[in-house]
Short mmCIF file of C-alpha atoms in Angstrom, two decimals:
data_model
loop_
_atom_site.label_atom_id
_atom_site.label_comp_id
_atom_site.label_asym_id
_atom_site.label_seq_id
_atom_site.Cartn_x
_atom_site.Cartn_y
_atom_site.Cartn_z
CA MET A 256 35.91 -31.07 -34.39
CA LYS A 257 39.45 -32.06 -33.26
CA ASP A 258 39.95 -30.74 -29.75
CA ILE A 259 43.31 -28.96 -31.34
CA SER A 260 43.29 -28.35 -35.07
CA GLN A 261 47.00 -27.00 -37.07
CA GLU A 262 47.31 -24.81 -39.80
CA ILE A 263 50.46 -24.02 -41.64
CA ARG A 264 51.22 -20.48 -42.69
CA GLY A 265 54.36 -20.00 -44.36
CA ASP A 266 56.67 -20.98 -41.92
CA VAL A 267 54.33 -20.29 -38.89
CA LEU A 268 52.27 -23.23 -37.29
CA THR A 269 49.28 -22.54 -35.79
CA ASN A 270 47.46 -24.92 -32.96
CA ARG A 271 44.11 -23.56 -32.27
CA VAL A 272 42.45 -25.05 -29.28
CA ASN A 273 39.14 -25.70 -29.92
CA LEU A 274 37.99 -26.19 -26.25
CA LEU A 275 36.02 -23.82 -23.84
CA ARG A 276 38.23 -25.31 -21.03
CA ALA A 277 41.78 -26.19 -21.39
CA THR A 278 42.62 -28.76 -18.46
CA VAL A 279 45.30 -31.47 -17.37
CA ILE A 280 43.60 -33.92 -19.62
CA GLU A 281 44.09 -31.78 -22.79
CA ALA A 282 47.65 -30.11 -21.31
CA ALA A 283 49.34 -33.58 -21.85
CA VAL A 284 48.02 -33.67 -25.30
CA LEU A 285 49.11 -30.18 -26.35
CA LYS A 286 52.53 -31.06 -24.66
CA ASN A 287 53.09 -34.24 -26.82
CA LEU A 288 51.63 -32.01 -29.81
CA LEU A 289 53.86 -28.92 -29.33
CA ASN A 290 56.97 -31.52 -28.68
CA GLU A 291 56.60 -33.06 -31.64
CA GLN A 292 56.34 -29.94 -33.47
CA VAL A 293 59.66 -28.46 -31.96
CA VAL A 294 61.46 -31.80 -32.80
CA LEU A 295 60.72 -31.65 -36.31
CA GLY A 296 61.89 -28.04 -36.49
CA HIS A 297 59.02 -25.90 -36.22
CA SER A 298 60.32 -22.64 -34.58
CA LYS A 299 57.49 -20.37 -35.28
CA ILE A 300 54.06 -21.30 -33.61
CA VAL A 301 51.08 -19.71 -32.53
CA VAL A 302 48.55 -21.31 -29.77
CA ASP A 303 45.52 -19.95 -30.65
CA LEU A 304 43.31 -20.03 -27.25
CA SER A 305 40.55 -17.69 -29.00
CA GLN A 306 37.89 -20.17 -28.10
CA CYS A 307 39.07 -21.01 -24.46
CA THR A 308 37.06 -19.51 -21.28
CA HIS A 309 39.13 -21.35 -18.66
CA LEU A 310 42.84 -22.70 -18.70
CA ASP A 311 44.54 -24.35 -15.83
CA SER A 312 47.93 -24.07 -14.37
CA THR A 313 49.25 -27.53 -16.18
CA PHE A 314 47.68 -26.22 -19.51
CA ILE A 315 49.53 -22.89 -18.86
CA GLY A 316 52.68 -24.42 -17.70
CA VAL A 317 53.09 -26.57 -21.05
CA LEU A 318 52.96 -23.23 -23.06
CA VAL A 319 55.66 -21.73 -20.61
CA VAL A 320 57.95 -24.68 -21.07
CA THR A 321 57.57 -24.94 -24.88
CA GLN A 322 57.97 -20.77 -24.99
CA LYS A 323 61.36 -21.77 -23.33
CA LYS A 324 62.49 -24.75 -25.25
CA LEU A 325 61.85 -22.33 -28.56
CA LEU A 326 63.51 -19.06 -27.58
CA ALA A 327 66.78 -21.52 -26.54
CA GLN A 328 66.44 -22.43 -30.22
CA GLY A 329 65.93 -19.02 -31.64
CA GLY A 330 62.14 -19.59 -31.79
CA GLU A 331 59.28 -18.26 -30.42
CA LEU A 332 55.50 -19.27 -29.16
CA LYS A 333 53.00 -16.58 -29.61
CA ILE A 334 49.45 -16.49 -28.07
CA VAL A 335 46.20 -15.54 -29.11
CA ASP A 336 44.40 -14.18 -26.50
CA PRO A 337 41.62 -16.50 -24.54
CA LEU A 338 38.08 -15.37 -23.89
CA ASP A 339 37.20 -14.07 -20.38
CA PRO A 340 37.57 -15.17 -17.61
CA ALA A 341 40.72 -17.14 -18.75
CA LYS A 342 41.87 -13.92 -20.20
CA GLU A 343 41.57 -11.78 -17.27
CA LEU A 344 43.25 -14.40 -15.19
CA PHE A 345 45.94 -14.63 -17.96
CA TYR A 346 46.77 -11.11 -17.51
CA LEU A 347 46.45 -10.76 -13.56
CA THR A 348 48.99 -13.69 -13.23
CA GLY A 349 51.50 -12.17 -15.17
CA ILE A 350 51.52 -14.99 -17.76
CA SER A 351 50.85 -12.73 -20.85
CA ASN A 352 54.46 -11.02 -19.93
CA VAL A 353 55.68 -14.34 -20.94
CA PHE A 354 54.12 -14.10 -24.07
CA GLU A 355 53.28 -11.78 -27.10
CA THR A 356 49.81 -12.07 -27.37
CA PHE A 357 47.32 -11.14 -30.23
CA ASN A 358 43.63 -10.65 -30.64
CA THR A 359 43.72 -13.06 -33.73
CA SER A 360 45.87 -15.85 -35.09
CA GLU A 361 46.19 -13.66 -38.39
CA GLU A 362 48.02 -10.65 -36.33
CA ALA A 363 50.10 -13.52 -34.43
CA VAL A 364 51.33 -15.30 -37.89
CA LYS A 365 51.95 -11.60 -39.39
CA SER A 366 53.98 -10.28 -36.55
CA PHE A 367 56.75 -13.11 -36.90
CA ASN A 368 57.46 -11.51 -40.44
CA ASP A 369 57.13 -7.93 -39.52
CA ASN A 370 60.15 -8.84 -36.46
CA VAL A 371 62.47 -10.54 -39.16
CA LYS A 372 66.20 -9.59 -38.10
CA PRO A 373 69.23 -9.77 -40.21
CA LYS A 374 70.68 -13.23 -40.17
CA PRO A 375 74.32 -13.40 -39.33
CA GLU A 376 75.20 -14.33 -43.04
CA GLU A 377 73.29 -10.85 -44.32
CA THR A 378 76.11 -8.78 -42.39
CA ILE A 379 78.54 -6.80 -44.83
CA PRO A 380 81.38 -5.38 -43.35
CA GLU A 381 82.43 -1.92 -44.12
CA VAL A 382 86.41 -0.70 -43.56
CA ASP A 383 86.89 2.64 -42.38
CA ASN A 384 89.84 3.64 -43.61
CA ASN A 385 90.63 6.48 -41.26
CA LYS A 386 90.60 4.41 -38.26
CA ASN A 387 91.73 1.22 -39.33
CA THR A 388 88.46 -0.31 -37.97
CA VAL A 389 85.61 -2.66 -39.31
CA LYS A 390 82.16 -1.63 -39.42
CA TRP A 391 79.39 -3.88 -39.48
CA ALA A 392 76.16 -2.91 -41.85
CA PHE A 393 73.02 -5.00 -42.06
CA ALA A 394 71.38 -5.58 -45.02
CA GLN A 395 67.63 -4.54 -45.28
#
């Protein structure tokens, strides 16, 4: 079993961390993997921590830095909650506020499709002839 396995579902890339303890050693591997995925154009990424009972600060830092990169590019990183006691630490430290978190990877993947917003090219201007103004209507 690989320490981190990947699966693509539609346009969402899921990375499952198959470790009880995710430490500085694994953080370097995850950092390289996530950087490569971002460079390749993946903007919807899930990191499944459901097998982890321990996350160190370096590992969490990689997740935060990747989230920042993705948000700057219009993407997002979503997290599947780790096991206790890592889950408790995740919430007590406030790191859970940086990410949208889910109980399963299926829920995380589905959330990307549930939050679809209209693209700029999907806007249709409407002219209000009474006020000589333009209103923007978004296609549903």
